[in-house]
Coordinates of C-alpha atoms in Angstrom, one line a residue:
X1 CA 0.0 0.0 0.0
X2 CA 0.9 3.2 -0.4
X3 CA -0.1 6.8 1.7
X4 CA -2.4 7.3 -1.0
X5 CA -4.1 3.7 -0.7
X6 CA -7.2 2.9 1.6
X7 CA -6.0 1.4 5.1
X8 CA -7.8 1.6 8.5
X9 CA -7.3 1.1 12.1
X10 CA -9.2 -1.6 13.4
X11 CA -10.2 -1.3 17.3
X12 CA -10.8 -4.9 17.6
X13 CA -8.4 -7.0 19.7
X14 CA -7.9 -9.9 17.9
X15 CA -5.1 -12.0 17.4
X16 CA -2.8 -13.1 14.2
X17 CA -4.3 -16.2 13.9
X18 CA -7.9 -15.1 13.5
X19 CA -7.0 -12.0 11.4
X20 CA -5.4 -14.3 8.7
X21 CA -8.6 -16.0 8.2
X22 CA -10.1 -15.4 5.2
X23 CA -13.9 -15.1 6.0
X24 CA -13.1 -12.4 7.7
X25 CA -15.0 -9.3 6.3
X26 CA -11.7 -7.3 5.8
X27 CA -10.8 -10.2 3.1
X28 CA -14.0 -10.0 1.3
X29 CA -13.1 -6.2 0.5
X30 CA -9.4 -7.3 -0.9
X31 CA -7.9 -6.0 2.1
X32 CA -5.3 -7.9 4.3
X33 CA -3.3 -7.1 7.3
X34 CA -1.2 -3.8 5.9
X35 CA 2.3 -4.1 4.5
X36 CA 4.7 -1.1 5.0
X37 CA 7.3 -0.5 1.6
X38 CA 8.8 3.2 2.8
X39 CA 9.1 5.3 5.2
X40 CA 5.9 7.1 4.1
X41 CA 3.8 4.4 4.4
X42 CA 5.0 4.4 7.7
X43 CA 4.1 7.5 8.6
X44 CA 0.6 6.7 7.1
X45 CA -0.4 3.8 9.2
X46 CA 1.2 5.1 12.7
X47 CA -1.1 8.9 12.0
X48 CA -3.7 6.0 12.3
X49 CA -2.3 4.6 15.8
X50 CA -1.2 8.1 17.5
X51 CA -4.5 9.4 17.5
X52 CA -5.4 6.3 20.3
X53 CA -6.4 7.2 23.8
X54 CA -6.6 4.1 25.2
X55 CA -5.1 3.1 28.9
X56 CA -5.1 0.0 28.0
X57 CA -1.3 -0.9 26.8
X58 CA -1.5 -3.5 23.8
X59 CA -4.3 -1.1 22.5
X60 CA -1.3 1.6 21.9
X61 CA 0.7 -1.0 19.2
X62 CA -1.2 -2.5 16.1
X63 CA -0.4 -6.0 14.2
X64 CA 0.7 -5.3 10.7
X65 CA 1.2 -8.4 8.2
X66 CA 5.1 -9.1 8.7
X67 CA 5.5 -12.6 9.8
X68 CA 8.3 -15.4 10.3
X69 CA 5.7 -17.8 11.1
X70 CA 6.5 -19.9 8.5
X71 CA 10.2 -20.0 9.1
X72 CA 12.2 -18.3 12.2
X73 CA 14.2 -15.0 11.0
X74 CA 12.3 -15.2 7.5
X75 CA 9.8 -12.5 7.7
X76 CA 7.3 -12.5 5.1
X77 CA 4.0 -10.0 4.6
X78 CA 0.9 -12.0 4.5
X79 CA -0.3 -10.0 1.0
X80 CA 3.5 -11.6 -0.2
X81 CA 4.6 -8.3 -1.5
X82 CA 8.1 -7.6 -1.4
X83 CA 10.2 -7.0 2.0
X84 CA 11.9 -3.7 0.5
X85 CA 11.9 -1.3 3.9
X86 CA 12.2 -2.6 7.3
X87 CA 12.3 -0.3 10.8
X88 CA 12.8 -2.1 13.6
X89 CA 13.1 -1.3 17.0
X90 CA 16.2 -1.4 18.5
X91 CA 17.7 -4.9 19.3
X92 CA 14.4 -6.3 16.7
X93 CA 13.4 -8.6 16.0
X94 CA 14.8 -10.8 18.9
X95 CA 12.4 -14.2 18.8
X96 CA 12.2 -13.6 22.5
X97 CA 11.3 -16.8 24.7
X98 CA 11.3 -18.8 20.7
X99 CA 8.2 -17.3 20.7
X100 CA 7.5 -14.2 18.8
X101 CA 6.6 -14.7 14.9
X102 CA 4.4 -11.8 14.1
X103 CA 4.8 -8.0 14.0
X104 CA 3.5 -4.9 15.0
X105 CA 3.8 -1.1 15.4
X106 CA 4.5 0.9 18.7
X107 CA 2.2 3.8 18.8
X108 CA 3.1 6.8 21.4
X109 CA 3.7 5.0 25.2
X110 CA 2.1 5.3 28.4
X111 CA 2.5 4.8 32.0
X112 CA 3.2 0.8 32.4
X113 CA 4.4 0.7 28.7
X114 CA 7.9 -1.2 28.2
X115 CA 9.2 0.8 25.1
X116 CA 10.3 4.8 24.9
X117 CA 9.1 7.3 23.1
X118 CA 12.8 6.5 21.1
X119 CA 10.6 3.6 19.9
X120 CA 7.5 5.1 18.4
X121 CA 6.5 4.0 15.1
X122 CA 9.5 1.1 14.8
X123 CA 8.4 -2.6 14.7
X124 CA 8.3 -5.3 17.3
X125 CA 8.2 -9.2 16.6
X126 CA 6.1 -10.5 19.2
X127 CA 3.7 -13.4 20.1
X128 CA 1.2 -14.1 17.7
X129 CA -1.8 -15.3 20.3
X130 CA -1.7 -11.5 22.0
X131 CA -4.8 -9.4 21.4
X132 CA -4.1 -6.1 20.0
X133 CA -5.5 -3.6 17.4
X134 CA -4.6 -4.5 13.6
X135 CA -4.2 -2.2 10.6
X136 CA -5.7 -3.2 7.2
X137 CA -4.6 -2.1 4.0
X138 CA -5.5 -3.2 0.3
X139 CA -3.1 -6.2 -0.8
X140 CA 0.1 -4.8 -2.5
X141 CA -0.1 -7.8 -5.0
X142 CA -3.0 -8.9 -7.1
X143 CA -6.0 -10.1 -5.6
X144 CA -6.9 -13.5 -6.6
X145 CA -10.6 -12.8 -7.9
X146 CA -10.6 -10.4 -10.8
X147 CA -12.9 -7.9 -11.1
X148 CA -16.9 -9.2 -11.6
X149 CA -17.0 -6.4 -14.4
X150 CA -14.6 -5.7 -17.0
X151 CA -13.8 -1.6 -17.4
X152 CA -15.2 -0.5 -20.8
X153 CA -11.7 1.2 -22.1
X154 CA -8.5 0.0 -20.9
X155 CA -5.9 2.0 -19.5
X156 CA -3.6 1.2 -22.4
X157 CA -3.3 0.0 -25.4
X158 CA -0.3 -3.0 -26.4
X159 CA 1.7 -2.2 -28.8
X160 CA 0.8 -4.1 -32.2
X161 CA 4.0 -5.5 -33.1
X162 CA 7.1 -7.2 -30.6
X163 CA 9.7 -4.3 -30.6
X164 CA 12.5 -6.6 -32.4
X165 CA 11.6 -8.7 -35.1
X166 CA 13.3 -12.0 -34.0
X167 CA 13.9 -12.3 -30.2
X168 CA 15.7 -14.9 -28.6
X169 CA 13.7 -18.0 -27.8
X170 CA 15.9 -18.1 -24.5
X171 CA 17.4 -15.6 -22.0
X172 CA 21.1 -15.1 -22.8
X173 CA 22.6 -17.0 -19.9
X174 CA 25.2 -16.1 -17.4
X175 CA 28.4 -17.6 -19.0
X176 CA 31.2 -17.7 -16.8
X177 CA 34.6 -17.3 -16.9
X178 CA 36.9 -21.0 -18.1
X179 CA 38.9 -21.8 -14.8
X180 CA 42.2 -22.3 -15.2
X181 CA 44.0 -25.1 -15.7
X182 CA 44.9 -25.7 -11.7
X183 CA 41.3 -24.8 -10.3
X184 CA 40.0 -27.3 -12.5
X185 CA 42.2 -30.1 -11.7
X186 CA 41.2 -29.3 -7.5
X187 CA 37.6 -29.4 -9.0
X188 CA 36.4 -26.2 -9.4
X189 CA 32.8 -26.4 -11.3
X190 CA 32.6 -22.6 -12.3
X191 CA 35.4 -19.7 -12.3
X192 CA 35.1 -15.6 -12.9
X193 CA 37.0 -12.5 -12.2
X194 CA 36.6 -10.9 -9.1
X195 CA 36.4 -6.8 -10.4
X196 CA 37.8 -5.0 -7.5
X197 CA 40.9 -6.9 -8.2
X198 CA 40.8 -8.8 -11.4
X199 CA 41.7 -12.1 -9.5
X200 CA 39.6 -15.9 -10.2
X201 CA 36.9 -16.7 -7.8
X202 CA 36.2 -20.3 -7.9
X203 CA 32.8 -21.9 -7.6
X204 CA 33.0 -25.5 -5.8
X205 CA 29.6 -27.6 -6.0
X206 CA 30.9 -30.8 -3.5
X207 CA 29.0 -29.6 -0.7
X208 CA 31.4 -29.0 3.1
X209 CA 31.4 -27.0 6.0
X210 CA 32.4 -23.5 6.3
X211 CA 35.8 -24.7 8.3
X212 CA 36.4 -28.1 5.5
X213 CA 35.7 -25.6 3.0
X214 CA 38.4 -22.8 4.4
X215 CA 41.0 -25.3 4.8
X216 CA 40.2 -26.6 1.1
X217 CA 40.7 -22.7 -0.4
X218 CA 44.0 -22.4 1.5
X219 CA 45.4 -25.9 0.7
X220 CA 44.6 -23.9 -3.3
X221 CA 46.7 -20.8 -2.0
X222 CA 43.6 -19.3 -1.5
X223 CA 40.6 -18.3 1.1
X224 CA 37.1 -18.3 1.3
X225 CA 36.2 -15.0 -1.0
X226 CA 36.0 -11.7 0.5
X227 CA 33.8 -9.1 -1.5
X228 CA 34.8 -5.8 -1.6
X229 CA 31.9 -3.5 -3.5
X230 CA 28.7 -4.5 -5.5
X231 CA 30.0 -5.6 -8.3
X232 CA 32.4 -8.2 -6.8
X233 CA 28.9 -9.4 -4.9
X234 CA 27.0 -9.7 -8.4
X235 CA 29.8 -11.8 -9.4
X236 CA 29.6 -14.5 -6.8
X237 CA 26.1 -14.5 -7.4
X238 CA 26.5 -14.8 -10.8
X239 CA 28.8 -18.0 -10.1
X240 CA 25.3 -19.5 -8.3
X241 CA 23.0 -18.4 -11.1
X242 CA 25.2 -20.0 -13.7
X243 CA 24.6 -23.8 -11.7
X244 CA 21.1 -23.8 -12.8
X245 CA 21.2 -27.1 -12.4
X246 CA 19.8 -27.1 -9.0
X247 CA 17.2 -30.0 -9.2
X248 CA 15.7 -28.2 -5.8
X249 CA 18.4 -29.1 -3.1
X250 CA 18.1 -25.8 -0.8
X251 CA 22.1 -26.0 0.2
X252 CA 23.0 -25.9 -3.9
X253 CA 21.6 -22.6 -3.7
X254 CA 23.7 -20.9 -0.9
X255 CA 27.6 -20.7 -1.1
X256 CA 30.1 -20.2 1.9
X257 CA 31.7 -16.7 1.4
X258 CA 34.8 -15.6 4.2
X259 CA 33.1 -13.2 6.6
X260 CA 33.0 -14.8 10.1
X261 CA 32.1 -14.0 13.7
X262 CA 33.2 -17.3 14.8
X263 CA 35.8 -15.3 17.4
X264 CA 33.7 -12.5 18.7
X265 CA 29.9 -12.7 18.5
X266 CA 28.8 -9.9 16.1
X267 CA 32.8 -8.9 15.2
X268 CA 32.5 -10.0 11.6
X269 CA 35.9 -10.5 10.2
X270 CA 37.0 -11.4 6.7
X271 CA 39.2 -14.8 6.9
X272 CA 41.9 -13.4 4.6
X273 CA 42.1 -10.4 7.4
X274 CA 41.1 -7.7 4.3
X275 CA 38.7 -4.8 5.6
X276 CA 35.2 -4.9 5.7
X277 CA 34.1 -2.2 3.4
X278 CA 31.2 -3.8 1.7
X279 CA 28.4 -5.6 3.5
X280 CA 24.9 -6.7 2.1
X281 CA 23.0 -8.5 5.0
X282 CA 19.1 -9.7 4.3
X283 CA 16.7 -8.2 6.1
X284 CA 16.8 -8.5 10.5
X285 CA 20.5 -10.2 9.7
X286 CA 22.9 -11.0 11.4
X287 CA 20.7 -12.5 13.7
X288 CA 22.0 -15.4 15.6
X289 CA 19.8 -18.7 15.8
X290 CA 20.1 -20.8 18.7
X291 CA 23.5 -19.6 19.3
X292 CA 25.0 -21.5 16.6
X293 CA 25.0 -19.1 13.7
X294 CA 28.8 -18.0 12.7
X295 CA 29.3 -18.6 9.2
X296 CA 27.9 -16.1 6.4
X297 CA 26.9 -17.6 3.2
X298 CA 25.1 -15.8 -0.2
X299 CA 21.8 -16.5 -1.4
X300 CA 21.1 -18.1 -4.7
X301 CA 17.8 -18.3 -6.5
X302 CA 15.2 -19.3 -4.2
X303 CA 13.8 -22.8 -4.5
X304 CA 10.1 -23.7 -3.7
X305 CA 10.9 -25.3 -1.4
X306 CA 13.5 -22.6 0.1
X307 CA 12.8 -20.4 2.7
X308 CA 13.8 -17.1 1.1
X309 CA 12.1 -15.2 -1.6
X310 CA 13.3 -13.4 -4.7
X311 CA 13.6 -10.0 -2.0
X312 CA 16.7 -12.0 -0.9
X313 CA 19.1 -12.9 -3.7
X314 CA 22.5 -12.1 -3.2
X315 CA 21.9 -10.8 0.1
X316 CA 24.1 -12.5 3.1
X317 CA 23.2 -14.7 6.2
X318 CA 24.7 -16.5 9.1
X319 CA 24.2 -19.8 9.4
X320 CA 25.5 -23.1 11.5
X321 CA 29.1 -23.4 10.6
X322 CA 28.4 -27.5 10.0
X323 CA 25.9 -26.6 7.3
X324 CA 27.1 -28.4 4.3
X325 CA 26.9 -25.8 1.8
X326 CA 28.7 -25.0 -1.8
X327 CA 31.5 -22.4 -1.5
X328 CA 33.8 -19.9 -3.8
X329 CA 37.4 -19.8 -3.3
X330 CA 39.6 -16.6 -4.0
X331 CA 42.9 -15.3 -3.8
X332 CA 43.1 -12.7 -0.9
X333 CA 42.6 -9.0 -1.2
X334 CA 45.7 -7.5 -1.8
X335 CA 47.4 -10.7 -2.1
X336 CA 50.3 -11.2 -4.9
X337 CA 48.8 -13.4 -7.8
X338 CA 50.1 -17.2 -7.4
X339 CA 50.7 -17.8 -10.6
X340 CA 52.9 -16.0 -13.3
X341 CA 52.0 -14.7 -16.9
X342 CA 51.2 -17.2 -19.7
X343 CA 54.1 -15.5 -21.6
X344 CA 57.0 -14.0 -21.0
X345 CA 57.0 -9.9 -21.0
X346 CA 59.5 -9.5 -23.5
X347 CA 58.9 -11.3 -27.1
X348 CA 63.2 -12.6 -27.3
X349 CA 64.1 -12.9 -23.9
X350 CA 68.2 -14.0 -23.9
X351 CA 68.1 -17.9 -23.7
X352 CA 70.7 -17.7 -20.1
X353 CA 71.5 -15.0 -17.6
X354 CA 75.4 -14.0 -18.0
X355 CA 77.3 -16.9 -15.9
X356 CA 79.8 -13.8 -15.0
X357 CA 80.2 -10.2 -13.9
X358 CA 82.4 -8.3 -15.8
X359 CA 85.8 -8.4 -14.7
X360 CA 87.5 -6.5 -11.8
X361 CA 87.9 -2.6 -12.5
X362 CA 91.8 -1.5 -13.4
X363 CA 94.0 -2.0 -10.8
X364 CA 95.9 1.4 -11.1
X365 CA 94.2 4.4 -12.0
X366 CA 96.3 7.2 -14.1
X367 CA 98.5 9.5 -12.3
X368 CA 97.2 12.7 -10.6
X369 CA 97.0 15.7 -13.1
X370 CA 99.6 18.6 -13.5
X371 CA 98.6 21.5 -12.1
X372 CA 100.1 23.7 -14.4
X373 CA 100.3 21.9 -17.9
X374 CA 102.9 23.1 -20.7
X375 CA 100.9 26.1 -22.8
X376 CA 102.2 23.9 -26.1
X377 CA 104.1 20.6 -26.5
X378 CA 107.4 20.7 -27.1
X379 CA 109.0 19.2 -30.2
X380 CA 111.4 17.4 -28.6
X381 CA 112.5 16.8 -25.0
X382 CA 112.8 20.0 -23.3
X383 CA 116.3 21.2 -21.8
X384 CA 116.7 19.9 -18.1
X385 CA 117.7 23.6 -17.3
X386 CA 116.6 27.0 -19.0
X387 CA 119.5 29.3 -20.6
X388 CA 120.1 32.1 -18.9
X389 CA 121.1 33.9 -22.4
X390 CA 119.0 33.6 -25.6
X391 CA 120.0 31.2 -28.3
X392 CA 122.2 32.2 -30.9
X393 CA 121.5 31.8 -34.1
X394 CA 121.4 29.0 -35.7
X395 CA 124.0 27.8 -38.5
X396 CA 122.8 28.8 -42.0
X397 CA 120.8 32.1 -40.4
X398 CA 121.4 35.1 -41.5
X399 CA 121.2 38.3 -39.4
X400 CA 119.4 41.5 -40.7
X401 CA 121.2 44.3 -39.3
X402 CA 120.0 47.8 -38.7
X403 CA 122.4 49.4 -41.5
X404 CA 120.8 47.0 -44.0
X405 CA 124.2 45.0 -43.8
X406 CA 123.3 41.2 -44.2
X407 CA 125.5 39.0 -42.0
X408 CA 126.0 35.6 -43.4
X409 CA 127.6 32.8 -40.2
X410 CA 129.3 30.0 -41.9

């Protein structure tokens, strides 16, 4: 239903079990215990409560039609409508005493009353057989029974040709990525990339616990997967889609994933110690069953037998460690790849390394530099001393004098 929807607060105490009944007057009109799908509708059916006066305390809370009747921890609205908003009370639903499996709404408290006003307008699980006010609204699904009267003009009009010529006879299916060589030799059924980090997750159909199936990822060099954003989550799902093979077996449609509060109660960790920066819990999880409930796994496709709907797919739930369940193996976050490139980085790589390092450097290095170097080489070796008087001139040279008198020396 929706704000804009007919819905009304009945007065009646009754309980669950008789409002469910479908000869009640409520279900003749198409109308059901209400189902809430945002925070407006909430707002809608608790303006209905607040306006109560009664003293009398269950008359200040109203059943709605969330239910885990059929299953504990798997709420359900009676009209079957998605579970798409939630807002429970702190510490809700608890199953208290392993007896509380239907919901309702705390209106404003009173003197006596065990909830705040920090509770008004959240949701309570509590037991079913307890008298209290209900709220109706009309079904948020089909009703069975159509109409007695068809309208005269419909609302709209097909259109009067498919809008491609030659559609597929069957969805495209999920096709995964080929494992390689080494996952398939360990068994691995179904392989694809994990996209925060480009490394193989690997889907493994023999059936163990979460601790056989652990130890089996790191005997592979590997964990149980940790998943890091959205799109690594769609990818393990994927992995689960691509089994369709199911033939109906409830555990071969949940897979072990690393996330673990085995330690701590409720201080999830990731067994390959990466951080938690993604989560996707179903609805009112992690809830603890029994006090057994320490391994997360991911939902598959539901089964009809199953006790989760199509609301629930790919979400995450804890479950008894011992459950034999499928699993997905990957490398850990951050972790070097295990196994090198199929080729080599360069095309000609040299066939050995060099056996030896070049030989040792020279032994004596030159002699230190003259300071003060000759200005020009000289022709021949120098004289060890310097002549105090200039040369004379050689034999053969003759001497110009200043009376134009030529001197020949012989």
């Amino acid at each position: 239903m929706s704000p804009s929807e007919t819905c009304f607060f009945k007065n009646a105490t009754i309980s669950i079990d008789s409002v469910t009944h479908p000869n009640l007057p409520e279900f003749s009109l198409g109308l059901t215990l209400v189902s809430i799908h945002s925070a407006d509708d909430n707002e809608a059916v608790y303006s209905l409560l607040e306006t109560q006066i009664s003293t009398d305390i269950h008359s200040r809370m109203a059943w709605i039609g969330l239910n885990d009747t059929d299953r504990d921890g798997s709420f359900e609205w009676i009209d079957t409508s998605p579970l798409d908003f939630v807002y429970w009370a702190t510490n809700e639903p608890n199953h208290w005493q392993s007896n509380e499996g239907c919901v309702h709404i705390y209106g404003p408290p009173i003197s006596g009353a065990w909830w705040t006003e920090s509770s008004v307008k959240h949701w309570n699980d509590y037991l079913c057989t307890t008298t209290m006010p209900y709220i109706c609204g009309m079904a948020a699904v089909p009703t069975n029974q159509p109409t007695p009267i068809p309208t005269k003009n419909p609302t709209n009009f097909p259109t009067p040709q498919p809008t491609t010529p030659n559609p597929t006879p069957q969805p495209t299916p999920y096709l995964a990525t080929p494992c390689p060589s080494a996952a398939t030799a360990a068994g691995a059924d179904y392989c694809s990339s994990r996209p925060s980090d480009g490394h193989t997750m690997e889907l493994y159909t023999a059936k163990k616990s979460w601790s056989d199936a652990d130890n089996f990822c790191v005997s592979r060099g590997l964990n149980l997967v940790s998943l890091h954003s959205k799109d690594d989550n769609d990818a393990a799902y994927d992995l689960l889609v691509n089994n369709l093979g199911l033939n109906g077996d409830i555990n071969g449609h949940l897979a072990w994933i690393g996330l673990q509060d085995k330690v701590t109660e409720n201080a999830f960790e990731w067994n390959d110690n990466s951080n938690i920066d993604y989560t996707n819990w179903a609805f009112g999880e992690p809830y603890q069953r029994n006090g057994s409930e320490d391994c997360v796994h991911i939902y598959g496709p539901p089964t009809t037998s199953g006790w989760w709907n199509l609301s629930w797919i790919k979400m995450w739930s804890e479950k008894d460690c011992t459950e034999q369940l499928y699993f997905i193996c990957a490398l850990g976050r951050g972790q070097p790849s295990m196994w090198p490139t199929k080729e080599p980085t360069t095309a000609h790589p040299t066939p050995q390394p060099t056996p030896s390092p070049t030989p040792a450097p020279t032994k004596y290095p030159t002699k230190q530099p003259t300071f003060n170097p000759t200005p020009y080489p000289s022709s021949d070796y120098p004289t060890p001393e310097p002549t105090l008087s200039p040369t004379v001139p050689p034999i053969g040279l003759t001497y110009r004098t200043s009376s134009s008198v030529s001197l020949q020396i012989t």
